[in-house]
Short mmCIF file of C-alpha atoms and ligand atoms in Angstrom, two decimals:
data_model
loop_
_atom_site.label_atom_id
_atom_site.label_comp_id
_atom_site.label_asym_id
_atom_site.label_seq_id
_atom_site.Cartn_x
_atom_site.Cartn_y
_atom_site.Cartn_z
CA UNK A 26 40.53 56.13 132.64
CA UNK A 27 37.67 54.67 130.05
CA UNK A 28 38.54 52.19 127.54
CA UNK A 29 36.81 51.63 123.66
CA UNK A 30 35.75 48.20 122.85
CA UNK A 31 35.14 49.21 119.18
CA UNK A 32 37.92 50.57 117.50
CA UNK A 33 37.35 54.91 117.61
CA UNK A 34 35.84 56.29 114.27
CA UNK A 35 37.73 59.01 112.42
CA UNK A 36 37.23 61.01 109.53
CA UNK A 37 38.03 59.88 106.08
CA UNK A 38 40.92 62.81 105.26
CA UNK A 39 42.14 66.52 106.09
CA UNK A 40 39.43 67.96 103.99
CA UNK A 41 36.73 65.93 105.54
CA UNK A 42 37.64 66.97 109.15
CA UNK A 43 37.69 70.98 107.25
CA UNK A 44 34.15 70.18 106.01
CA UNK A 45 32.70 68.73 109.30
CA UNK A 46 34.33 71.56 111.26
CA UNK A 47 33.46 74.17 108.92
CA UNK A 48 29.53 72.32 108.88
CA UNK A 49 29.62 72.85 112.37
CA UNK A 50 30.75 76.48 112.40
CA UNK A 51 28.99 77.87 109.07
CA UNK A 52 25.46 77.50 110.80
CA UNK A 53 22.25 79.91 111.83
CA UNK A 54 25.10 81.52 113.59
CA UNK A 55 26.28 83.44 110.25
CA UNK A 56 23.70 83.56 108.23
CA UNK A 57 20.57 84.22 111.20
CA UNK A 58 22.65 85.59 114.22
CA UNK A 59 24.91 87.14 112.94
CA UNK A 60 23.35 90.02 110.33
CA UNK A 61 20.57 90.04 113.01
CA UNK A 62 22.78 91.18 116.15
CA UNK A 63 25.36 93.02 114.33
CA UNK A 64 22.05 95.11 113.01
CA UNK A 65 20.31 95.17 117.02
CA UNK A 66 24.19 96.32 117.71
CA UNK A 67 24.87 99.08 115.92
CA UNK A 68 26.63 97.87 112.74
CA UNK A 69 30.24 98.59 111.86
CA UNK A 70 32.06 98.98 115.25
CA UNK A 71 29.79 95.73 116.58
CA UNK A 72 31.60 93.93 113.02
CA UNK A 73 35.24 95.60 114.04
CA UNK A 74 35.15 94.24 117.73
CA UNK A 75 33.47 90.43 116.08
CA UNK A 76 36.50 90.60 113.97
CA UNK A 77 39.09 91.51 117.58
CA UNK A 78 37.44 88.92 118.95
CA UNK A 79 37.89 85.97 116.61
CA UNK A 80 41.85 86.88 116.62
CA UNK A 81 42.65 87.15 119.56
CA UNK A 82 40.22 85.23 121.46
CA UNK A 83 38.23 82.47 119.25
CA UNK A 84 41.07 81.21 117.19
CA UNK A 85 43.64 80.41 119.66
CA UNK A 86 40.36 78.93 121.77
CA UNK A 87 39.85 76.66 118.68
CA UNK A 88 43.62 75.40 118.46
CA UNK A 89 43.73 74.89 121.67
CA UNK A 90 40.36 72.78 121.53
CA UNK A 91 41.28 70.74 118.66
CA UNK A 92 44.51 69.90 120.26
CA UNK A 93 42.96 68.81 123.55
CA UNK A 94 40.68 66.43 121.15
CA UNK A 95 43.29 65.41 119.21
CA UNK A 96 45.63 64.31 121.93
CA UNK A 97 43.49 62.42 123.89
CA UNK A 98 41.31 61.00 120.92
CA UNK A 99 37.89 60.95 123.36
CA UNK A 100 34.79 62.67 124.37
CA UNK A 101 35.25 66.05 125.37
CA UNK A 102 34.71 65.32 129.48
CA UNK A 103 37.47 62.25 129.32
CA UNK A 104 39.00 63.70 127.34
CA UNK A 105 39.55 67.00 129.70
CA UNK A 106 39.99 64.09 132.88
CA UNK A 107 42.57 61.99 130.60
CA UNK A 108 44.85 65.58 130.24
CA UNK A 109 44.19 66.74 133.94
CA UNK A 110 46.19 62.93 134.90
CA UNK A 111 48.88 63.67 132.12
CA UNK A 112 49.27 67.25 133.59
CA UNK A 113 49.04 66.52 137.45
CA UNK A 114 45.61 68.73 138.12
CA UNK A 115 42.99 68.12 139.25
CA UNK A 116 40.08 66.10 137.77
CA UNK A 117 37.85 69.02 138.75
CA UNK A 118 38.35 70.28 135.43
CA UNK A 119 36.35 67.88 134.07
CA UNK A 120 33.65 70.22 135.05
CA UNK A 121 34.60 72.24 132.11
CA UNK A 122 33.51 69.76 130.02
CA UNK A 123 30.33 69.10 131.73
CA UNK A 124 29.53 72.71 131.47
CA UNK A 125 30.13 72.61 127.98
CA UNK A 126 28.06 69.58 127.34
CA UNK A 127 24.96 71.01 129.61
CA UNK A 128 26.04 74.61 127.05
CA UNK A 129 25.35 72.20 123.70
CA UNK A 130 22.07 70.78 124.54
CA UNK A 131 20.83 74.09 125.34
CA UNK A 132 21.46 75.92 122.42
CA UNK A 133 20.18 72.88 119.89
CA UNK A 134 16.87 73.42 121.75
CA UNK A 135 16.76 76.78 120.64
CA UNK A 136 18.71 76.68 117.43
CA UNK A 137 16.03 73.77 116.43
CA UNK A 138 13.37 76.54 116.43
CA UNK A 139 14.68 78.90 114.37
CA UNK A 140 16.49 76.02 111.96
CA UNK A 141 12.43 74.68 112.28
CA UNK A 142 11.62 78.05 110.76
CA UNK A 143 13.87 77.26 108.09
CA UNK A 144 12.37 74.20 107.05
CA UNK A 145 9.03 75.87 106.67
CA UNK A 146 10.07 78.51 104.63
CA UNK A 147 10.93 75.90 101.96
CA UNK A 148 7.38 75.19 100.88
CA UNK A 149 6.28 78.26 101.66
CA UNK A 150 8.87 79.53 99.12
CA UNK A 151 7.60 76.54 96.47
CA UNK A 152 4.00 77.72 96.96
CA UNK A 153 4.64 81.09 95.43
CA UNK A 154 3.35 83.13 98.45
CA UNK A 155 6.34 85.64 98.58
CA UNK A 156 5.86 86.26 95.05
CA UNK A 157 5.88 90.64 94.27
CA UNK A 158 5.20 90.56 98.34
CA UNK A 159 6.36 93.63 99.61
CA UNK A 160 8.16 94.17 103.16
CA UNK A 161 4.65 94.62 105.12
CA UNK A 162 3.70 91.32 103.72
CA UNK A 163 6.56 90.04 104.18
CA UNK A 164 6.45 90.61 107.89
CA UNK A 165 2.93 89.84 108.01
CA UNK A 166 3.13 86.43 106.67
CA UNK A 167 6.21 86.26 109.30
CA UNK A 168 4.16 86.78 112.21
CA UNK A 169 1.75 84.52 111.23
CA UNK A 170 4.28 81.46 111.33
CA UNK A 171 4.64 82.46 114.60
CA UNK A 172 1.80 83.01 115.78
CA UNK A 173 0.74 79.00 116.48
CA UNK A 174 2.92 77.42 119.21
CA UNK A 175 1.48 73.82 117.32
CA UNK A 176 3.53 74.63 113.83
CA UNK A 177 6.16 76.03 116.04
CA UNK A 178 7.07 72.47 117.38
CA UNK A 179 6.02 70.81 114.33
CA UNK A 180 8.61 71.93 113.03
CA UNK A 181 11.10 71.79 115.50
CA UNK A 182 9.93 68.44 116.32
CA UNK A 183 11.17 67.32 112.34
CA UNK A 184 14.24 69.47 113.20
CA UNK A 185 15.02 67.28 116.20
CA UNK A 186 14.38 63.70 114.56
CA UNK A 187 16.84 64.96 111.42
CA UNK A 188 19.49 66.05 114.22
CA UNK A 189 19.54 62.73 116.16
CA UNK A 190 19.28 60.39 112.88
CA UNK A 191 22.62 61.42 111.53
CA UNK A 192 23.90 61.37 115.66
CA UNK A 193 22.77 57.75 115.68
CA UNK A 194 24.23 56.40 112.81
CA UNK A 195 27.56 57.68 113.46
CA UNK A 196 29.38 61.05 112.46
CA UNK A 197 31.59 60.30 109.79
CA UNK A 198 29.16 57.83 108.09
CA UNK A 199 27.17 60.38 105.38
CA UNK A 200 27.92 63.47 106.99
CA UNK A 201 31.26 64.08 105.62
CA UNK A 202 29.81 63.33 102.18
CA UNK A 203 26.80 65.49 102.85
CA UNK A 204 29.29 68.64 103.95
CA UNK A 205 31.41 67.91 100.99
CA UNK A 206 28.12 68.69 98.77
CA UNK A 207 26.58 71.30 100.83
CA UNK A 208 28.73 73.48 101.93
CA UNK A 209 30.04 74.32 98.28
CA UNK A 210 26.58 75.13 96.70
CA UNK A 211 25.25 76.88 99.95
CA UNK A 212 28.58 79.50 99.04
CA UNK A 213 27.64 79.81 95.78
CA UNK A 214 24.40 80.95 96.63
CA UNK A 215 25.11 83.52 99.02
CA UNK A 216 27.32 84.69 96.58
CA UNK A 217 24.39 84.88 93.74
CA UNK A 218 22.06 86.66 96.49
CA UNK A 219 25.17 88.89 97.30
CA UNK A 220 24.71 89.61 93.44
CA UNK A 221 21.33 90.43 93.26
CA UNK A 222 21.52 93.14 96.41
CA UNK A 223 24.45 94.63 94.77
CA UNK A 224 22.71 95.41 91.55
CA UNK A 225 19.18 95.87 93.15
CA UNK A 226 19.95 97.21 96.58
CA UNK A 227 21.56 99.65 98.84
CA UNK A 228 24.65 97.96 98.98
CA UNK A 229 26.71 100.65 99.96
CA UNK A 230 24.83 101.94 102.24
CA UNK A 231 24.94 98.56 103.75
CA UNK A 232 29.09 98.77 103.46
CA UNK A 233 29.00 101.52 105.33
CA UNK A 234 26.70 99.95 107.80
CA UNK A 235 28.73 97.46 108.43
CA UNK A 236 32.23 98.69 108.19
CA UNK A 237 31.91 102.22 109.20
CA UNK A 238 33.33 101.86 112.50
CA UNK A 239 31.18 104.63 114.87
CA UNK A 240 31.76 103.81 118.59
CA UNK A 241 29.88 106.44 119.75
CA UNK A 242 26.88 103.66 119.47
CA UNK A 243 29.17 100.66 121.04
CA UNK A 244 28.26 99.52 124.75
CA UNK A 245 29.48 97.38 126.71
CA UNK A 246 26.80 94.66 126.01
CA UNK A 247 27.00 94.85 122.68
CA UNK A 248 31.39 94.41 123.21
CA UNK A 249 29.99 90.99 124.97
CA UNK A 250 26.96 90.51 122.05
CA UNK A 251 30.52 90.53 119.60
CA UNK A 252 32.69 87.99 121.50
CA UNK A 253 29.94 85.76 122.64
CA UNK A 254 29.07 85.60 119.24
CA UNK A 255 32.95 84.88 117.94
CA UNK A 256 32.41 81.93 119.83
CA UNK A 257 29.22 80.91 119.46
CA UNK A 258 30.01 81.50 115.49
CA UNK A 259 33.68 79.12 115.94
CA UNK A 260 31.40 76.21 117.46
CA UNK A 261 34.00 76.86 120.48
CA UNK A 262 33.51 77.09 123.80
CA UNK A 263 31.60 73.72 124.96
CA UNK A 264 33.44 70.69 123.15
CA UNK A 265 32.38 70.52 119.95
CA UNK A 266 35.10 71.41 117.83
CA UNK A 267 37.26 69.13 120.44
CA UNK A 268 35.20 66.08 120.02
CA UNK A 269 35.33 66.69 116.01
CA UNK A 270 39.18 66.77 116.98
CA UNK A 271 39.35 63.59 118.65
CA UNK A 272 38.62 62.00 115.01
CA UNK A 273 41.44 64.21 113.53
CA UNK A 274 43.61 61.95 111.27
CA UNK A 275 46.87 61.74 113.09
CA UNK A 276 49.15 63.99 109.90
CA UNK A 277 46.70 66.67 109.71
CA UNK A 278 48.45 69.93 111.10
CA UNK A 279 45.87 71.53 114.01
CA UNK A 280 46.51 75.43 113.26
CA UNK A 281 46.94 75.70 109.75
CA UNK A 282 43.30 73.94 109.55
CA UNK A 283 42.03 75.64 112.43
CA UNK A 284 42.48 79.04 111.00
CA UNK A 285 41.40 77.55 107.05
CA UNK A 286 37.83 76.70 108.88
CA UNK A 287 37.82 80.08 110.73
CA UNK A 288 38.80 82.28 107.43
CA UNK A 289 35.64 80.06 105.91
CA UNK A 290 33.28 80.98 108.53
CA UNK A 291 34.19 84.45 108.72
CA UNK A 292 34.05 84.98 105.36
CA UNK A 293 30.59 83.63 105.17
CA UNK A 294 29.15 85.50 108.19
CA UNK A 295 30.17 89.26 106.27
CA UNK A 296 29.37 87.69 103.04
CA UNK A 297 25.78 87.04 104.68
CA UNK A 298 25.82 90.35 105.83
CA UNK A 299 26.45 92.16 102.48
CA UNK A 300 23.57 89.88 101.17
CA UNK A 301 21.03 90.90 103.70
CA UNK A 302 21.47 94.80 104.42
CA UNK A 303 21.29 96.33 100.93
CA UNK A 304 17.69 94.29 100.53
CA UNK A 305 16.84 95.64 104.09
CA UNK A 306 17.97 99.28 103.06
CA UNK A 307 16.19 98.87 100.18
CA UNK A 308 12.94 98.28 102.22
CA UNK A 309 11.33 101.15 104.17
CA UNK A 310 9.07 99.23 106.57
CA UNK A 311 12.59 96.72 107.92
CA UNK A 312 14.60 98.25 110.28
CA UNK A 313 18.32 97.13 110.62
CA UNK A 314 17.49 96.76 114.62
CA UNK A 315 14.43 94.53 113.58
CA UNK A 316 15.76 91.09 115.80
CA UNK A 317 15.93 87.63 115.49
CA UNK A 318 13.10 87.70 112.19
CA UNK A 319 15.32 90.02 109.78
CA UNK A 320 16.33 87.16 107.58
CA UNK A 321 13.08 85.66 106.71
CA UNK A 322 11.47 88.88 106.22
CA UNK A 323 14.27 90.67 104.43
CA UNK A 324 15.09 87.64 101.88
CA UNK A 325 11.87 86.59 100.82
CA UNK A 326 11.46 90.13 99.80
CA UNK A 327 14.60 89.58 97.68
CA UNK A 328 13.53 86.33 96.25
CA UNK A 329 9.68 87.39 95.68
CA UNK A 330 11.31 89.41 93.07
CA UNK A 331 13.55 87.92 91.87
CA UNK A 332 13.20 86.01 88.16
CA UNK A 333 13.48 82.34 88.54
CA UNK A 334 13.35 83.55 92.98
CA UNK A 335 10.76 80.99 94.22
CA UNK A 336 13.66 78.02 92.86
CA UNK A 337 16.44 80.14 94.30
CA UNK A 338 14.02 80.80 97.75
CA UNK A 339 13.58 77.73 97.89
CA UNK A 340 16.94 76.18 97.81
CA UNK A 341 18.06 78.87 99.81
CA UNK A 342 16.08 77.88 102.80
CA UNK A 343 16.59 74.50 102.25
CA UNK A 344 20.27 74.90 102.35
CA UNK A 345 20.22 77.46 105.56
CA UNK A 346 18.58 74.29 106.40
CA UNK A 347 20.97 72.35 105.89
CA UNK A 348 23.86 74.66 107.59
CA UNK A 349 21.70 74.45 110.76
CA UNK A 350 21.75 70.65 110.27
CA UNK A 351 25.63 70.52 109.83
CA UNK A 352 26.13 72.82 112.83
CA UNK A 353 23.24 70.67 115.14
CA UNK A 354 24.90 67.29 115.08
CA UNK A 355 27.88 68.81 116.21
CA UNK A 356 26.06 70.33 119.25
CA UNK A 357 25.06 66.80 120.80
CA UNK A 358 27.90 64.66 119.89
CA UNK A 359 29.87 66.00 123.39
CA UNK A 360 27.20 64.49 125.47
CA UNK A 361 26.14 61.52 123.08
CA UNK A 362 29.89 60.52 122.66
CA UNK A 363 30.70 60.85 126.54
CA UNK A 364 27.72 58.31 127.08
CA UNK A 365 29.61 56.72 124.65
CA UNK A 366 33.09 56.18 125.33
CA UNK A 367 32.05 55.98 129.27
CA UNK A 368 30.28 52.53 127.71
CA UNK A 369 27.00 53.66 129.44
CA UNK A 370 25.18 53.17 126.46
CA UNK A 371 25.01 52.52 122.58
CA UNK A 372 24.46 55.66 120.26
CA UNK A 373 21.17 54.98 119.92
CA UNK A 374 19.76 55.06 123.30
CA UNK A 375 22.19 57.77 124.55
CA UNK A 376 20.83 60.02 120.91
CA UNK A 377 16.90 59.22 121.47
CA UNK A 378 17.26 60.06 125.40
CA UNK A 379 20.09 63.18 124.73
CA UNK A 380 17.79 64.54 122.07
CA UNK A 381 14.86 63.97 124.07
CA UNK A 382 16.35 66.54 126.35
CA UNK A 383 16.31 68.81 124.07
CA UNK A 384 13.46 68.74 122.33
CA UNK A 385 11.34 69.43 126.39
CA UNK A 386 13.54 72.50 126.38
CA UNK A 387 12.88 73.56 123.15
CA UNK A 388 9.26 73.85 123.70
CA UNK A 389 9.74 76.86 126.17
CA UNK A 390 11.58 78.36 122.98
CA UNK A 391 8.79 77.66 120.82
CA UNK A 392 6.12 79.24 123.22
CA UNK A 393 8.36 82.04 123.79
CA UNK A 394 7.39 83.62 120.02
CA UNK A 395 3.83 83.53 121.37
CA UNK A 396 1.79 82.32 124.29
CA UNK A 397 4.68 83.27 126.82
CA UNK A 398 6.58 86.34 125.03
CA UNK A 399 6.65 88.61 128.08
CA UNK A 400 10.13 88.81 129.67
CA UNK A 401 9.77 86.80 132.53
CA UNK A 402 12.88 86.06 133.43
CA UNK A 403 14.78 88.38 135.75
CA UNK A 404 12.12 90.52 133.89
CA UNK A 405 14.21 90.84 131.05
CA UNK A 406 14.13 87.88 129.05
CA UNK A 407 11.87 85.08 127.80
CA UNK A 408 12.63 81.50 128.05
CA UNK A 409 14.19 81.23 124.35
CA UNK A 410 16.31 84.88 125.26
CA UNK A 411 17.30 83.26 128.20
CA UNK A 412 18.66 80.28 126.82
CA UNK A 413 20.47 82.26 123.86
CA UNK A 414 21.70 84.72 126.72
CA UNK A 415 23.25 81.78 129.26
CA UNK A 416 24.63 79.78 126.39
CA UNK A 417 26.35 82.50 124.07
CA UNK A 418 26.89 85.48 126.64
CA UNK A 419 27.77 83.49 129.84
CA UNK A 420 28.49 79.56 129.69
CA UNK A 421 31.04 79.60 125.88
CA UNK A 422 33.07 82.77 127.23
CA UNK A 423 33.40 80.84 130.68
CA UNK A 424 34.54 77.50 129.00
CA UNK A 425 36.78 79.70 126.54
CA UNK A 426 38.51 81.29 129.60
CA UNK A 427 38.88 77.95 131.31
CA UNK A 428 40.07 75.83 128.09
CA UNK A 429 42.63 79.07 127.62
CA UNK A 430 43.94 78.76 131.10
CA UNK A 431 43.71 75.10 131.01
CA UNK A 432 45.97 74.46 127.65
CA UNK A 433 47.91 77.01 128.42
CA UNK A 434 49.38 77.23 131.79
CA UNK A 435 48.60 73.68 133.11
CA UNK A 436 50.64 71.94 129.96
CA UNK A 437 54.47 72.93 129.20
CA UNK A 438 56.37 74.31 126.20
CA UNK A 439 57.78 70.77 125.33
CA UNK A 440 54.08 68.67 125.42
CA UNK A 441 52.13 71.41 123.56
CA UNK A 442 54.95 71.63 121.05
CA UNK A 443 54.58 67.98 120.56
CA UNK A 444 51.16 67.86 118.93
CA UNK A 445 51.45 71.41 117.31
CA UNK A 446 52.20 71.53 113.77
CA UNK A 447 53.35 75.21 114.24
CA UNK A 448 56.47 76.42 115.48
CA UNK A 449 59.47 79.32 116.28
CA UNK A 450 57.88 82.43 116.85
CA UNK A 451 54.34 81.66 115.24
CA UNK A 452 53.42 79.28 117.71
CA UNK A 453 55.03 81.21 120.69
CA UNK A 454 52.56 83.99 119.61
CA UNK A 455 49.66 81.53 120.06
CA UNK A 456 50.79 80.53 123.03
CA UNK A 457 51.73 83.70 124.50
CA UNK A 458 47.80 85.28 123.69
CA UNK A 459 46.23 81.72 124.94
CA UNK A 460 48.42 82.68 128.40
CA UNK A 461 47.82 86.39 128.76
CA UNK A 462 45.48 88.02 126.36
CA UNK A 463 42.85 85.60 125.77
CA UNK A 464 41.27 84.92 129.40
CA UNK A 465 42.22 88.73 130.89
CA UNK A 466 40.16 89.83 127.71
CA UNK A 467 36.59 87.56 128.26
CA UNK A 468 36.97 88.09 131.59
CA UNK A 469 37.01 91.79 131.52
CA UNK A 470 34.75 92.18 128.14
CA UNK A 471 32.09 89.12 130.73
CA UNK A 472 32.66 90.92 133.68
CA UNK A 473 31.44 94.57 132.05
CA UNK A 474 28.96 93.81 129.66
CA UNK A 475 27.71 91.27 132.27
CA UNK A 476 27.06 94.62 134.60
CA UNK A 477 25.57 96.69 131.81
CA UNK A 478 23.08 93.94 131.37
CA UNK A 479 21.77 93.82 134.90
CA UNK A 480 22.60 97.29 136.28
N1 LIG B 20 28.57 77.70 115.01
C1 LIG B 20 27.40 76.91 115.00
C2 LIG B 20 26.29 78.16 114.35
O1 LIG B 20 27.32 79.14 113.69
C3 LIG B 20 26.60 76.97 116.45
C4 LIG B 20 27.04 76.24 116.97
C5 LIG B 20 27.75 77.08 118.34
C6 LIG B 20 27.60 74.50 117.07
C7 LIG B 20 28.29 75.72 118.98
C8 LIG B 20 28.39 74.04 117.48
C9 LIG B 20 28.58 74.46 118.89
O2 LIG B 20 25.27 78.47 113.90
#
């Protein structure tokens, strides 16, 4: 077992953990991805399935992940090895965590491209390019932005450097303070935008779209998309939350804290949807199923026609960048902390090397919006789409199944109760769902979804 030469870092308080975990969970997944995949999958029914997945798969697995990290106080791969040894299981369970390390790096590689769009939109907003713009103009500007691979690579490089700069300095120093100020501002801004959408957009149409459960439009691959997104948005199934749990103060309750984080994350996604779709429906040239560009095309139109829109718009994209930043740090943390806890490298060396790999993988995603946009992988995906498919649809759900089985079946009740803040029926309900519902639910959705995509 690895021993740490240096004392391990820890969050200052329960609040810092909540903010850091919320910082990880709230990101492009909520503000960019949720509205666009809800749009591509027909709205309401997708949202309902997503909420069910959060409840029956997301929250139980998130509790299990924090448990694994907090109990072992080490990085995910070593944590799983330690727990396997403790409960008399094969150390091959470590592959579950290694898959997570890889998933985090692949996600970061394409996440950084989209975060780069948000970074680029900050100066674009300030330049006044969107003042009084119409929907056709906004679409044209976005497509023009995507057309130059060098430009996308430049922003991608900047974002990876920003991420690595924080990771190298250590997660607990600085980051805690940053999220403390920035997350509330993001929240307030979303509410301001929501206010704008209610007053200026087609708000009731959007509410109907997001909450009218029309099951006719639901296919098995939208169900898989909802499941994958539940994992993606809560940052679970790959060890990020496990790594954060390992820095959790001793007296912080696991289940209550997880519920707070999951609730905040879900609220941000729903508010983002309710802020974006009213504008989409008020703009005849924009389709809800527009795809990855939805946020970058529809919101600038709103900002362009708002009093003070240049200011709010610039602030908004700055904050989307910050939300992405506080998430990207957690994507690479399982990999970096593994190298460090193993005593193989300093944070500096591990960060440069692993960040470099993510940067290289991201080149494929930058080219997916221009030179190599055709679906050359299985005839279905370009590199960007494949990276997203592989991680969100395959690796995170598979990681979730394994974690649920590992914690649900390999540990006795008393071992779990020791570390848990819930007892009685709440504890029993959590353990029952983790053992008997989560794994099968994920398996069924996973297989039917994959079959539907490839056949
Ligand atoms: N949860 C983040 C988001 O919604 C993305 C993420 C996934 C971060 C997995 C860490 C781990 O943007």
